[in-house]
mmCIF file of N, CA and C in Angstrom:
data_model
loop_
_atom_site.group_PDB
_atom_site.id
_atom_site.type_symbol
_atom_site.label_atom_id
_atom_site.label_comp_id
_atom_site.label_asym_id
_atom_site.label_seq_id
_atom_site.Cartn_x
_atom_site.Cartn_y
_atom_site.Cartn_z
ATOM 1 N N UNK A 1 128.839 81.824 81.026
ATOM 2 C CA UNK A 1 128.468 81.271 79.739
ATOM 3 C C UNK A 1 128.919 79.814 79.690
ATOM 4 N N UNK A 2 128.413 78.972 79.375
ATOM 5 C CA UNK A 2 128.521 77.451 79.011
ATOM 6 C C UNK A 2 128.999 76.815 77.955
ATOM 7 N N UNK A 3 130.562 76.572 78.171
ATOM 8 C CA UNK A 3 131.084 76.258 77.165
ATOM 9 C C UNK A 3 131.571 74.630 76.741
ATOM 10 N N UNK A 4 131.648 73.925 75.896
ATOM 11 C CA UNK A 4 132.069 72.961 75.844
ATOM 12 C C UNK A 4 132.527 72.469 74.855
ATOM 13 N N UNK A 5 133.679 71.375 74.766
ATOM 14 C CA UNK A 5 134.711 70.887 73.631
ATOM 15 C C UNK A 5 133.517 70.698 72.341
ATOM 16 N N UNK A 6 133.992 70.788 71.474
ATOM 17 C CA UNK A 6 133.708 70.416 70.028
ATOM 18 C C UNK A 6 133.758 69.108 69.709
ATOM 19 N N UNK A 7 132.874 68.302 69.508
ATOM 20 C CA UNK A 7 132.664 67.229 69.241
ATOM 21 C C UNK A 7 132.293 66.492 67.984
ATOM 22 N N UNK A 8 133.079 66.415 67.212
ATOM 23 C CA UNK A 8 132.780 65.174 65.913
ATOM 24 C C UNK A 8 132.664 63.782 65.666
ATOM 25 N N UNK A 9 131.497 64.034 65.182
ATOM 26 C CA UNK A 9 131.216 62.267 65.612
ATOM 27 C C UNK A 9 130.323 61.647 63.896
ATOM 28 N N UNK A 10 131.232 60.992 62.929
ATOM 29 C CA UNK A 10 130.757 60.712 61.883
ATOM 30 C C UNK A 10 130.188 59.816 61.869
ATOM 31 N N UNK A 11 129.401 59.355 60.751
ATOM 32 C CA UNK A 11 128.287 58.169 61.471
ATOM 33 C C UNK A 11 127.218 58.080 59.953
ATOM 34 N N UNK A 12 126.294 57.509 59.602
ATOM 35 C CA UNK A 12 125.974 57.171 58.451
ATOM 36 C C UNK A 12 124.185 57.626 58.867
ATOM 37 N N UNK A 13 124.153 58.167 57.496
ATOM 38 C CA UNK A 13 122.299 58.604 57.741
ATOM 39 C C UNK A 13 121.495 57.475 56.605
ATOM 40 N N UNK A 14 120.456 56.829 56.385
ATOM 41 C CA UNK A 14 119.701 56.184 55.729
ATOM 42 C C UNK A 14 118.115 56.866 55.779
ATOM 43 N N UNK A 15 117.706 57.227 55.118
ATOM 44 C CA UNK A 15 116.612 57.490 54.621
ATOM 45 C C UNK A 15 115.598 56.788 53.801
ATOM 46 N N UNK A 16 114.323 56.571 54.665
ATOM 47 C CA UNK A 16 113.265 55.831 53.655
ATOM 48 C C UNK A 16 112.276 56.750 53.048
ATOM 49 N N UNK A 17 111.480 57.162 52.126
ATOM 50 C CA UNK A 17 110.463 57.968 51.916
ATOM 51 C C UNK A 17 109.032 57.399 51.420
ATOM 52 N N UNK A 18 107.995 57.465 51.857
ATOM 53 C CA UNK A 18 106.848 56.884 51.085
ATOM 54 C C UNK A 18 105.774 58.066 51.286
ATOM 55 N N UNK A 19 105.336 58.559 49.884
ATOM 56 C CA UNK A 19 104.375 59.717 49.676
ATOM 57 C C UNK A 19 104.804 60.915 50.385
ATOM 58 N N UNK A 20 104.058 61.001 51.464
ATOM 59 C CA UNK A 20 104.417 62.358 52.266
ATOM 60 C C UNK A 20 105.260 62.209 53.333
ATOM 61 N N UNK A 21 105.618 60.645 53.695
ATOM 62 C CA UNK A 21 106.105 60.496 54.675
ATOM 63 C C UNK A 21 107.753 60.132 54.720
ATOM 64 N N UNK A 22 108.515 60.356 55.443
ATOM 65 C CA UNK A 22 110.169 59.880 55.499
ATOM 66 C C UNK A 22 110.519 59.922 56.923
ATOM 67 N N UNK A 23 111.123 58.683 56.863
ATOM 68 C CA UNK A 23 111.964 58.284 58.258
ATOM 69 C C UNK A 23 113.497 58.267 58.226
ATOM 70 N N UNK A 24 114.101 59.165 58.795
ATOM 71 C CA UNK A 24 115.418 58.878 58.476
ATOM 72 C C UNK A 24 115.689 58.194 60.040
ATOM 73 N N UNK A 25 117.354 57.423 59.607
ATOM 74 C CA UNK A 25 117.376 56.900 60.307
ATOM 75 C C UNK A 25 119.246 57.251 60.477
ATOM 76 N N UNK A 26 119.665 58.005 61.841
ATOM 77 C CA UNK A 26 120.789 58.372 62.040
ATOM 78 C C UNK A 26 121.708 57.262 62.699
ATOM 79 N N UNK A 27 122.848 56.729 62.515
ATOM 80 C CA UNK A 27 123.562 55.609 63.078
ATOM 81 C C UNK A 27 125.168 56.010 63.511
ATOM 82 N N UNK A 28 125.866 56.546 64.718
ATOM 83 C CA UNK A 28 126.754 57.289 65.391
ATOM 84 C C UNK A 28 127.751 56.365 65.632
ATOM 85 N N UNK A 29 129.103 56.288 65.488
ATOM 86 C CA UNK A 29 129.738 55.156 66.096
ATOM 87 C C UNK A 29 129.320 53.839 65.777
ATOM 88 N N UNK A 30 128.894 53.856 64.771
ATOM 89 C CA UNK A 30 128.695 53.085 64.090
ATOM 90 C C UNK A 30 129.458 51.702 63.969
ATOM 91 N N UNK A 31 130.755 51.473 63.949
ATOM 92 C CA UNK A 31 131.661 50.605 64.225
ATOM 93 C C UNK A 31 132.148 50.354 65.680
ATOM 94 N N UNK A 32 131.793 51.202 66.692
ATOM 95 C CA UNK A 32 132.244 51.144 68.046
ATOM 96 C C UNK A 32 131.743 50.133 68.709
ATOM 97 N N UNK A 33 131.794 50.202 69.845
ATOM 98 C CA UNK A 33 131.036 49.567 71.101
ATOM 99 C C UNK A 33 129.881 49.861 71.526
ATOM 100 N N UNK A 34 130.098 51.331 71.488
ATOM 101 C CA UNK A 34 128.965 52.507 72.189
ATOM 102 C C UNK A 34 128.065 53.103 71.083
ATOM 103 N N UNK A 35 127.843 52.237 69.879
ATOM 104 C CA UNK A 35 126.871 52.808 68.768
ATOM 105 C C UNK A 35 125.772 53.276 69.374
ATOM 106 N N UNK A 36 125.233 54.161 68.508
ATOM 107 C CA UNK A 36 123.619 54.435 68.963
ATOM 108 C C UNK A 36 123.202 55.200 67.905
ATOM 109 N N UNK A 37 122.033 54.865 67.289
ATOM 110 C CA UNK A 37 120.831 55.397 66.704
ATOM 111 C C UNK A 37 120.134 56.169 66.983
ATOM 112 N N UNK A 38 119.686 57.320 65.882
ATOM 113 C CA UNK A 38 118.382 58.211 66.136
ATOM 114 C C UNK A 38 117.464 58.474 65.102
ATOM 115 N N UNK A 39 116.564 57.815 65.453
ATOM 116 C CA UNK A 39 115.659 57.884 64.560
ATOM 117 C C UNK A 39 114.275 59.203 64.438
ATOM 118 N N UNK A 40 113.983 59.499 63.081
ATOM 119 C CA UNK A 40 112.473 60.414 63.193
ATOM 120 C C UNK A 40 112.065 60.105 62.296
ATOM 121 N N UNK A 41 110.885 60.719 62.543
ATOM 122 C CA UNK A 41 109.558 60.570 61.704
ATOM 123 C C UNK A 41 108.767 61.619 61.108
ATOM 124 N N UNK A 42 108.628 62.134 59.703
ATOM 125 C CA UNK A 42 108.485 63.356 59.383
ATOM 126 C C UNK A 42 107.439 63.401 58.383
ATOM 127 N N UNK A 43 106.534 64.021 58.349
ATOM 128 C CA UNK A 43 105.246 64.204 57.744
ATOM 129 C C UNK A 43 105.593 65.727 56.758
ATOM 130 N N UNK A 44 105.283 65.443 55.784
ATOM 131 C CA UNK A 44 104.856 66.723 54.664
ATOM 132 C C UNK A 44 104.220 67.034 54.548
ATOM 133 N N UNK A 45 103.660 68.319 54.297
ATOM 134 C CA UNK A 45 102.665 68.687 54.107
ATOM 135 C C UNK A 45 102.436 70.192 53.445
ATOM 136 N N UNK A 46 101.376 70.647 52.396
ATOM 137 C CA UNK A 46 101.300 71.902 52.051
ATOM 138 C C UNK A 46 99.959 72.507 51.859
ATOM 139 N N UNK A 47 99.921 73.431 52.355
ATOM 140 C CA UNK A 47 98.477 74.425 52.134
ATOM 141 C C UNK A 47 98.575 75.068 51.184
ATOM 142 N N UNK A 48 97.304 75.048 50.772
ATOM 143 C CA UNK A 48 97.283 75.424 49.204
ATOM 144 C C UNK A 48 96.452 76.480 49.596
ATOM 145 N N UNK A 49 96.609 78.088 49.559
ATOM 146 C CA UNK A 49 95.724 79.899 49.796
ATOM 147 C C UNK A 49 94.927 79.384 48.100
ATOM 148 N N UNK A 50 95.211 78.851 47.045
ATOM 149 C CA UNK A 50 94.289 79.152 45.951
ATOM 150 C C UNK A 50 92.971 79.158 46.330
ATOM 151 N N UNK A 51 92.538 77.942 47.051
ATOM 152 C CA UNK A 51 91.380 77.304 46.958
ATOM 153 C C UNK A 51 90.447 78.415 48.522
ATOM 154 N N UNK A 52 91.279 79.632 48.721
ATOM 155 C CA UNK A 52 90.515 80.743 49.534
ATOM 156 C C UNK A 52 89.667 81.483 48.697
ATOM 157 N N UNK A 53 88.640 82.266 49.273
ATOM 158 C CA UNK A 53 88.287 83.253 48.555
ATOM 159 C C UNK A 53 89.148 84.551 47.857
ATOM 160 N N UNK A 54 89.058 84.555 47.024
ATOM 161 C CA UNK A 54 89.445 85.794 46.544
ATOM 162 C C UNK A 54 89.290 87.107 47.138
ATOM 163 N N UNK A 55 89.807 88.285 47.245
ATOM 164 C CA UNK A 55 89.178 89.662 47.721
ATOM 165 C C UNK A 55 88.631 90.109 46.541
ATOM 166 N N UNK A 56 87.167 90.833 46.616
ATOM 167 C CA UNK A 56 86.435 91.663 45.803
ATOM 168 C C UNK A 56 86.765 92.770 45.443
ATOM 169 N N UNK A 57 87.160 92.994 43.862
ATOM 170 C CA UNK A 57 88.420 93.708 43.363
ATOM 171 C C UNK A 57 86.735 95.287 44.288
ATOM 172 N N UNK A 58 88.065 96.444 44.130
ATOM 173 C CA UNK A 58 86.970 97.644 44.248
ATOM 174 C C UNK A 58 86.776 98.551 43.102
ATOM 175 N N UNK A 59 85.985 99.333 43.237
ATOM 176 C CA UNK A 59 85.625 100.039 42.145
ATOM 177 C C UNK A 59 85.996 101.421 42.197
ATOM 178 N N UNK A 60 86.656 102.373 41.972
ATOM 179 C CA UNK A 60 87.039 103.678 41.764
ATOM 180 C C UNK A 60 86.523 104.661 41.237
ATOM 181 N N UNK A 61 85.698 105.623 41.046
ATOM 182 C CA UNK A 61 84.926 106.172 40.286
ATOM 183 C C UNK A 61 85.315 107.415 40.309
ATOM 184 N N UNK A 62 85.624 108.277 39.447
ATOM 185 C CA UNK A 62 86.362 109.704 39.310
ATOM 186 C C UNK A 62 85.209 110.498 39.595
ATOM 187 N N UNK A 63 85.036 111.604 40.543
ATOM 188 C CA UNK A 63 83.927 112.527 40.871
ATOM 189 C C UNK A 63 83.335 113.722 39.582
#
């Protein structure tokens, strides 16, 4: 099994958002030597089932 030390590393997040879209932007060591950034890019999005057909209710009829 592959084990390794525990690592904490605090560091500052910034976030931009426009409509559906947001980029955050991660910054590590921030005050060091050895800073480094990670950035993404993230799209929203939602499907809307209303705009499906409906199922055709059924009909039951007592014999």
């Amino acid at each position: 099994m592959y084990q390794s030390a525990s690592l904490h590393e605090p560091g500052f997040l910034l976030g931009l958002s426009y409509k559906q879209w947001n980029i955050p932007v991660y910054s590590f060591r921030t005050f060091g030597n050895e800073r480094y950034f990670v950035v993404g890019i993230n799209w929203e999005f939602s499907y809307d089932r209303s705009s499906r057909k409906q199922p055709v209710p059924v009909i039951v009829q007592n014999p």
